[in-house]
C-alpha atoms as an extended CHARMM CRD file, in Angstrom:
* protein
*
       170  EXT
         1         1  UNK       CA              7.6260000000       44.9640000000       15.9490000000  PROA      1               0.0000000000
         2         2  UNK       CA              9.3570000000       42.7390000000       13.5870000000  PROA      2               0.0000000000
         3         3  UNK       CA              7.9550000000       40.9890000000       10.6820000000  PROA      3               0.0000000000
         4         4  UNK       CA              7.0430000000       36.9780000000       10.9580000000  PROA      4               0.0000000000
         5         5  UNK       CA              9.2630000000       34.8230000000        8.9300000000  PROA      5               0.0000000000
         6         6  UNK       CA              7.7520000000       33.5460000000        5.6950000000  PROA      6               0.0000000000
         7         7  UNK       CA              8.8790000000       31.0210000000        3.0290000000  PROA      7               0.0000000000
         8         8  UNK       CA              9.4890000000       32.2920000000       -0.2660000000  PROA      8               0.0000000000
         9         9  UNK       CA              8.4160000000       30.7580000000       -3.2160000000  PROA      9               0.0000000000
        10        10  UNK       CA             11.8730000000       29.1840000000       -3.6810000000  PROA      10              0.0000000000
        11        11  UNK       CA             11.8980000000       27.8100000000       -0.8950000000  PROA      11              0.0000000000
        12        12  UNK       CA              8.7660000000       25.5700000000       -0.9560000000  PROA      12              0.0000000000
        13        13  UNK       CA             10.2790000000       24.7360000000       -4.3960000000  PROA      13              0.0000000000
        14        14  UNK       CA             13.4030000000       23.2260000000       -2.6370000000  PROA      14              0.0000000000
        15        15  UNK       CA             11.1310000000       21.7340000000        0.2020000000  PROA      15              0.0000000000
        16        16  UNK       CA              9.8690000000       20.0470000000       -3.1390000000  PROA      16              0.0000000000
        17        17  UNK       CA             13.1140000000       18.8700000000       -4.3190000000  PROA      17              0.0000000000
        18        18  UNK       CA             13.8810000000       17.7150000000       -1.5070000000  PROA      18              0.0000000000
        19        19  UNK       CA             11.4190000000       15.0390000000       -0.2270000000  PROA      19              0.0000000000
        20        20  UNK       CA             11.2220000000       14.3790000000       -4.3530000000  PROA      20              0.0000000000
        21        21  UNK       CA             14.5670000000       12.9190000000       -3.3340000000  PROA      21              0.0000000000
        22        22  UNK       CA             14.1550000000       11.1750000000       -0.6640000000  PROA      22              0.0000000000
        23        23  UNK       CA             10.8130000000        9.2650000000       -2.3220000000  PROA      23              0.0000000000
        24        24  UNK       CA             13.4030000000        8.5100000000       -5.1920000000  PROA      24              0.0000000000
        25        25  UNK       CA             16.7980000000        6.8050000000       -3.1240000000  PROA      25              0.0000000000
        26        26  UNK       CA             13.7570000000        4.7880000000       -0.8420000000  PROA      26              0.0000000000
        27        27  UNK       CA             12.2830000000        3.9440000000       -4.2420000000  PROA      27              0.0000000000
        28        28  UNK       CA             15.8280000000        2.8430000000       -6.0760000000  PROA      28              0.0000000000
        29        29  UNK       CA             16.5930000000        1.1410000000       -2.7770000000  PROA      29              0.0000000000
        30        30  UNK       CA             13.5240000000       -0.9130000000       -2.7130000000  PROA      30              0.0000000000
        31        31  UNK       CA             13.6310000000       -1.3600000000       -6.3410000000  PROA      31              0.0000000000
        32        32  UNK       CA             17.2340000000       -2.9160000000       -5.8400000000  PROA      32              0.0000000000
        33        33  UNK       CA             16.1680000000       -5.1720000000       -2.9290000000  PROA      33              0.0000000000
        34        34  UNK       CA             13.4390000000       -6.7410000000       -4.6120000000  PROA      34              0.0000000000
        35        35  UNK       CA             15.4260000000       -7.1320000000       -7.3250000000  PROA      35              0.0000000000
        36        36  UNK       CA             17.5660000000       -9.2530000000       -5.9330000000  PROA      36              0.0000000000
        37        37  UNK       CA             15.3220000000      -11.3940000000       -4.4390000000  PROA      37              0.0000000000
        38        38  UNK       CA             12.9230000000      -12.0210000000       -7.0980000000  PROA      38              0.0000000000
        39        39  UNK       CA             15.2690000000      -12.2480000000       -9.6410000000  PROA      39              0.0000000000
        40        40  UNK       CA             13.1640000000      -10.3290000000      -12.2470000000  PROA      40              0.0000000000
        41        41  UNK       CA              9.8000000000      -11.4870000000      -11.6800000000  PROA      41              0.0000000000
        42        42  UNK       CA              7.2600000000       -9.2440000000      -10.8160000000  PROA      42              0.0000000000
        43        43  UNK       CA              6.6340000000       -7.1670000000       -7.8690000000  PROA      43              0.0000000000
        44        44  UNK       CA              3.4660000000       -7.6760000000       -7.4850000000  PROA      44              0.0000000000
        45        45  UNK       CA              0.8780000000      -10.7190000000       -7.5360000000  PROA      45              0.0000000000
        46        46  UNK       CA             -1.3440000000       -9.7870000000       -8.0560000000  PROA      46              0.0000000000
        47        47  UNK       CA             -0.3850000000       -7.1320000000      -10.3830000000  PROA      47              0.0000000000
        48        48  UNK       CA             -0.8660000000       -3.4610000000       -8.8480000000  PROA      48              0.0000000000
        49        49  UNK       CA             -3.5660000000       -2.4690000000      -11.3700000000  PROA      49              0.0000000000
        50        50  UNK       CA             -5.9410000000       -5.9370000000       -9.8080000000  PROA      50              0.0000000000
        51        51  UNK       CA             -4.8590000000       -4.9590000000       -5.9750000000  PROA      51              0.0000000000
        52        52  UNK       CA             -7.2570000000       -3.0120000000       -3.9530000000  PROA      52              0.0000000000
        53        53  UNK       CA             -7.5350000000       -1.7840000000       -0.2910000000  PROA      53              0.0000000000
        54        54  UNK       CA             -7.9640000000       -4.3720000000        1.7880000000  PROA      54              0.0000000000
        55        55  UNK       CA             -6.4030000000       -7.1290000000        0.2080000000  PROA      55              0.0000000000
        56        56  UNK       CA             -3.0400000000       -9.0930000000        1.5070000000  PROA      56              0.0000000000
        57        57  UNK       CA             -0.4150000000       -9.6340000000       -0.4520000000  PROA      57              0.0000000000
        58        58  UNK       CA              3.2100000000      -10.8250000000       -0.2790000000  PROA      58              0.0000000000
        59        59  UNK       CA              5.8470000000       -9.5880000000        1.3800000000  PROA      59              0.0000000000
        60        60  UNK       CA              8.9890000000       -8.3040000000        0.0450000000  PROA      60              0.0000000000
        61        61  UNK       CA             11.4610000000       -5.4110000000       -0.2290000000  PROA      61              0.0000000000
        62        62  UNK       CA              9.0300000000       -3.5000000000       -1.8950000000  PROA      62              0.0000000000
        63        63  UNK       CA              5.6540000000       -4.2690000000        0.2840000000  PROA      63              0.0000000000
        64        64  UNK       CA              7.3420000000       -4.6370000000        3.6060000000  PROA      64              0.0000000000
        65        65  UNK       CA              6.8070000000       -2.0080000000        6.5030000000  PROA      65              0.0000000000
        66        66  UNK       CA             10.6430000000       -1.6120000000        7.0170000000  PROA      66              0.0000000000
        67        67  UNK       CA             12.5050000000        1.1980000000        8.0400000000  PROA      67              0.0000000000
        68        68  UNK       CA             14.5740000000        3.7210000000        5.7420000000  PROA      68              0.0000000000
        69        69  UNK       CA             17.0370000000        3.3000000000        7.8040000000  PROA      69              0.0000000000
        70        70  UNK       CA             17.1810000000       -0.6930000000        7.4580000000  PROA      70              0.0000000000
        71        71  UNK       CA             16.3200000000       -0.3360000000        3.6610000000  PROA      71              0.0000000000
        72        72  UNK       CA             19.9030000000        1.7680000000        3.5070000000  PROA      72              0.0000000000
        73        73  UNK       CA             21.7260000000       -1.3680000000        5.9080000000  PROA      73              0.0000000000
        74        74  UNK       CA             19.9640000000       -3.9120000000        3.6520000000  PROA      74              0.0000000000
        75        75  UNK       CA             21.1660000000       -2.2630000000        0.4550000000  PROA      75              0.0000000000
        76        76  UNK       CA             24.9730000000       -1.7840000000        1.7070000000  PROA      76              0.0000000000
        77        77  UNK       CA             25.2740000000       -5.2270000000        2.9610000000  PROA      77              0.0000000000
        78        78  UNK       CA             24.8720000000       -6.5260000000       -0.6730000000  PROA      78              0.0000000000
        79        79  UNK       CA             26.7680000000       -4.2500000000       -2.0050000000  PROA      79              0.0000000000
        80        80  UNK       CA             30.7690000000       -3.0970000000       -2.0520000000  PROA      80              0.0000000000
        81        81  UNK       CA             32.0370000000       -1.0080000000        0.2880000000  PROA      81              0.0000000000
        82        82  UNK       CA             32.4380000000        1.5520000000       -2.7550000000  PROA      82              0.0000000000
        83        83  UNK       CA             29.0270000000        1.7320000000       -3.3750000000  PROA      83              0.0000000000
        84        84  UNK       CA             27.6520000000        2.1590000000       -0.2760000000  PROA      84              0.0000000000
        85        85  UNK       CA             25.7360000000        4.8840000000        0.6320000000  PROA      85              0.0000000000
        86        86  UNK       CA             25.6210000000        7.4420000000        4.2700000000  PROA      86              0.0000000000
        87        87  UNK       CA             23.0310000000        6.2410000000        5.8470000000  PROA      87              0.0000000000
        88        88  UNK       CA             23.5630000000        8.5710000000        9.2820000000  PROA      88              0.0000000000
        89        89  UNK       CA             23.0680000000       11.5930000000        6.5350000000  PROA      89              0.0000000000
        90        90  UNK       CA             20.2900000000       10.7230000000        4.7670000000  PROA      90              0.0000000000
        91        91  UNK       CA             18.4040000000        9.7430000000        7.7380000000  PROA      91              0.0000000000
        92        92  UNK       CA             18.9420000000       12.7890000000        9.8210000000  PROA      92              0.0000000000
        93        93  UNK       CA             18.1070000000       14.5500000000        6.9130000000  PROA      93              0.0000000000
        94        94  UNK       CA             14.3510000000       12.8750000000        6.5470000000  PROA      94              0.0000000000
        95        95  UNK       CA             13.9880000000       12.8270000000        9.9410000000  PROA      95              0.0000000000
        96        96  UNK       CA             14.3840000000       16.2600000000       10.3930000000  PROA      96              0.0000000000
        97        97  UNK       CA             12.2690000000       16.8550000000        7.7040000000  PROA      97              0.0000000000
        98        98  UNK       CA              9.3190000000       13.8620000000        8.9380000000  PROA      98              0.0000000000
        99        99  UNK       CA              9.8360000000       14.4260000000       12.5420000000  PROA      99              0.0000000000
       100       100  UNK       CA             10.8770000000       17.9060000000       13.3320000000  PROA      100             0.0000000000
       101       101  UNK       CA              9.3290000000       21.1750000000       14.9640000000  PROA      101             0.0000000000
       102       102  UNK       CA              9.9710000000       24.5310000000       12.4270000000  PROA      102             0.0000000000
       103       103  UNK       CA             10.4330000000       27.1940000000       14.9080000000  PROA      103             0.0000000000
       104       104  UNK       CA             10.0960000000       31.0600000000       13.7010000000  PROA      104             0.0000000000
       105       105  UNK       CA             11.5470000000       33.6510000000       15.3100000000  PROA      105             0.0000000000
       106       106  UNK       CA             10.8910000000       37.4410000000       13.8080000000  PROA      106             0.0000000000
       107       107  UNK       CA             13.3390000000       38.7380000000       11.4470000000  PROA      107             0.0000000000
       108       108  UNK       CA             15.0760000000       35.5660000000       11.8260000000  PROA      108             0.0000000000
       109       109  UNK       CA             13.5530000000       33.1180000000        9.4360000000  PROA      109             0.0000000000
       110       110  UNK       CA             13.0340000000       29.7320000000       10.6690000000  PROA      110             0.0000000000
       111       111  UNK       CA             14.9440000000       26.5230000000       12.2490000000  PROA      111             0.0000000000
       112       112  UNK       CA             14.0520000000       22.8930000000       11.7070000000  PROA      112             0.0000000000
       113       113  UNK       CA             15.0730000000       21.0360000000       15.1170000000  PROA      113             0.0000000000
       114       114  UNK       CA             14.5520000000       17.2500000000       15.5070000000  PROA      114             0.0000000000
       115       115  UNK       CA             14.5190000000       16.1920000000       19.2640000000  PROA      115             0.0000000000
       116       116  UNK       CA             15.0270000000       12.7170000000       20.8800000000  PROA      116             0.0000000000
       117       117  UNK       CA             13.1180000000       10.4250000000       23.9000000000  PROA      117             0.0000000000
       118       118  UNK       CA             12.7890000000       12.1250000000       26.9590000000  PROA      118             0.0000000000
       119       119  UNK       CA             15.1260000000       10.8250000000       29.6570000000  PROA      119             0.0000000000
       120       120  UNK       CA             14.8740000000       12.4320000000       32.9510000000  PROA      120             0.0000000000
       121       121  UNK       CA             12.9420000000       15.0540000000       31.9370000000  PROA      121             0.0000000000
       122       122  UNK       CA             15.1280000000       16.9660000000       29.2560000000  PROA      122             0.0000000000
       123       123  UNK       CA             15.3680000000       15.6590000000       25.7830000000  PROA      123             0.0000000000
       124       124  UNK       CA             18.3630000000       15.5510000000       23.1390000000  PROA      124             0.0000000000
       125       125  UNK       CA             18.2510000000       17.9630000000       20.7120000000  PROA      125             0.0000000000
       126       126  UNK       CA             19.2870000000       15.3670000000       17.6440000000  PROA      126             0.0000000000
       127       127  UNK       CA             19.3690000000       17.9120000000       14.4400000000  PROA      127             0.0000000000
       128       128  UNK       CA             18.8400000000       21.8990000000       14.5290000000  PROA      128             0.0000000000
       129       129  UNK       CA             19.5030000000       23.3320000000       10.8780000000  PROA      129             0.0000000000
       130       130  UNK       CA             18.5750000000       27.3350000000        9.7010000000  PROA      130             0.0000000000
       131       131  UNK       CA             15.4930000000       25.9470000000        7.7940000000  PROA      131             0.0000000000
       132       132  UNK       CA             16.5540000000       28.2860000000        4.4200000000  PROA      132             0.0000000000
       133       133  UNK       CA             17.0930000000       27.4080000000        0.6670000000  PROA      133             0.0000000000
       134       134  UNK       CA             20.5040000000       26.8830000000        1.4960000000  PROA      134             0.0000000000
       135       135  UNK       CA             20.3030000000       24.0230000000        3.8190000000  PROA      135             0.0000000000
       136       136  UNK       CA             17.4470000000       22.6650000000        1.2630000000  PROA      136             0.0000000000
       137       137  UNK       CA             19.0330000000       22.8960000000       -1.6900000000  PROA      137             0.0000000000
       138       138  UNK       CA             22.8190000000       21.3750000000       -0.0610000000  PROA      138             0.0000000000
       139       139  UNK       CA             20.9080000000       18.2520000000        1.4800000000  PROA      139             0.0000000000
       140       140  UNK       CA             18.5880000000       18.0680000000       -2.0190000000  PROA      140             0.0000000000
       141       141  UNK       CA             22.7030000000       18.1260000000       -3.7200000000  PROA      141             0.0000000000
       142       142  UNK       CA             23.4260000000       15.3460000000       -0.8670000000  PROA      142             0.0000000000
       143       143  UNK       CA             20.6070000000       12.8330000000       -1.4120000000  PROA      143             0.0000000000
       144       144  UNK       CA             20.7660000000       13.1720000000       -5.2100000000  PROA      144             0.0000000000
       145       145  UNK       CA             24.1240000000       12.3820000000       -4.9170000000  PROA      145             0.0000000000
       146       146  UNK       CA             23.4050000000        9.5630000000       -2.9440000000  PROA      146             0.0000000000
       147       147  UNK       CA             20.5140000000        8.2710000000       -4.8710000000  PROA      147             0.0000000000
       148       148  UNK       CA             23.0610000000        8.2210000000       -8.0920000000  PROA      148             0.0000000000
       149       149  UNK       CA             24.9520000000        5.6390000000       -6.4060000000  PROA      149             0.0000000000
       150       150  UNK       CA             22.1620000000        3.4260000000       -5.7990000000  PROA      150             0.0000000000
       151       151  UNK       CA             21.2350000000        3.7870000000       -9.5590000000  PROA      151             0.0000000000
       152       152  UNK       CA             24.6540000000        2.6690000000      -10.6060000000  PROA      152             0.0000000000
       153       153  UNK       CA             24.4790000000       -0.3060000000       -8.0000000000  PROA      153             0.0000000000
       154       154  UNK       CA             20.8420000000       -0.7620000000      -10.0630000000  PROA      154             0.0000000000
       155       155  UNK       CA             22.3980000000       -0.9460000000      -13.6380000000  PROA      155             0.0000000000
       156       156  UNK       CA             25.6170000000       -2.7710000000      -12.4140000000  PROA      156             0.0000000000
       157       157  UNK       CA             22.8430000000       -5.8570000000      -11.1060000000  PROA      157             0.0000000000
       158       158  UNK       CA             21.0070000000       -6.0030000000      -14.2220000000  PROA      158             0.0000000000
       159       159  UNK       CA             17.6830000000       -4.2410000000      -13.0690000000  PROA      159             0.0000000000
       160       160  UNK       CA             15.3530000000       -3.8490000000      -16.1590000000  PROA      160             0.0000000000
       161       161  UNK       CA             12.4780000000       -1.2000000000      -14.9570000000  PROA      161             0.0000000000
       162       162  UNK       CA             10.9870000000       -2.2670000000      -18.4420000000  PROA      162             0.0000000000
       163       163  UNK       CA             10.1410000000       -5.8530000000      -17.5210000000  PROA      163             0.0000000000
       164       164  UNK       CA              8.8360000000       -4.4890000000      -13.7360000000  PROA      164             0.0000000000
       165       165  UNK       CA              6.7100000000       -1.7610000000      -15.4860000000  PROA      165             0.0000000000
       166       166  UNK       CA              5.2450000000       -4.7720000000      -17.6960000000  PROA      166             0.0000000000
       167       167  UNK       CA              3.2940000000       -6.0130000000      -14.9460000000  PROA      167             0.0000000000
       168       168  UNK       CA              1.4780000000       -2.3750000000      -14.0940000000  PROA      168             0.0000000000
       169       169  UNK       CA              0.1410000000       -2.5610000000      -17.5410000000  PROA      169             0.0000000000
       170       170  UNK       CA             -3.6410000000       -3.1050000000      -17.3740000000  PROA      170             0.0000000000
């Protein structure tokens, strides 16, 4: 009898990495989109450190219950084509990761499959990846990569995290 798969201490490490990244490009993209529509005035009103549960507030790119996927369209239709970022990529990616079944097999390690809607009674098998530090640490590579061009898009529109972080203080 073979031994059950386990994850090594690396690879909960690049598990880590990984979904660090993805919190980061959703967090550059919002920052970006609220950006440009409030011009520099704060997030928040009122300011995070007076909200509390329960409370409404306004909406905007940073508030709103919007998609990744539509914060990535959003972000490329303001920007040039050059700058744009793969959305198809980055969302299979998280997807995978938010929406997928890890299936073990002995001495085999594990696989990360996303699946789609049922249709007739079989279902599409949207994303199947050898859940290993390899495929962790190349799509950790690909959404770093990705979240560096939304930083530069950031800098290039005059974003000043300073003057946001101003209106956290208590």
């Amino acid at each position: 009898m073979g031994n059950i798969p386990t994850f090594t201490e690396k690879d909960f490490e690049n598990l880590g990495k990984l979904w660090g990244s993805l919190l980061t490009v959703e967090e550059y993209l919002r920052d970006y989109l609220v950006w440009k529509e409030k011009k520099g005035e704060p997030i928040f009103e009122p300011p995070i450190y007076k909200m509390k549960e329960g409370d409404f507030i306004e909406k905007n790119a940073y508030t709103d219950f919007i998609s990744l996927g539509d914060l990535i369209k959003n972000f490329n239709d303001k920007v040039s084509t050059q700058e744009q970022i793969g959305s198809a990529k980055i969302l299979k990616i998280r997807n995978a990761l938010a929406h997928g079944r890890l299936i073990g097999k002995l001495d085999d390690g594990y696989w990360l499959s996303k699946y789609g809607i049922p249709k007739n009674g079989k279902v599409k098998v949207e994303s199947h990846h050898k859940f290993n530090s390899e495929w962790l640490t190349q799509s950790e590579e690909y959404i770093r990569k990705e979240t560096g061009r939304v930083r530069v898009a950031l800098n290039k529109s005059g974003f000043m995290r300073e003057i946001q972080l101003e209106h956290f203080k208590s």
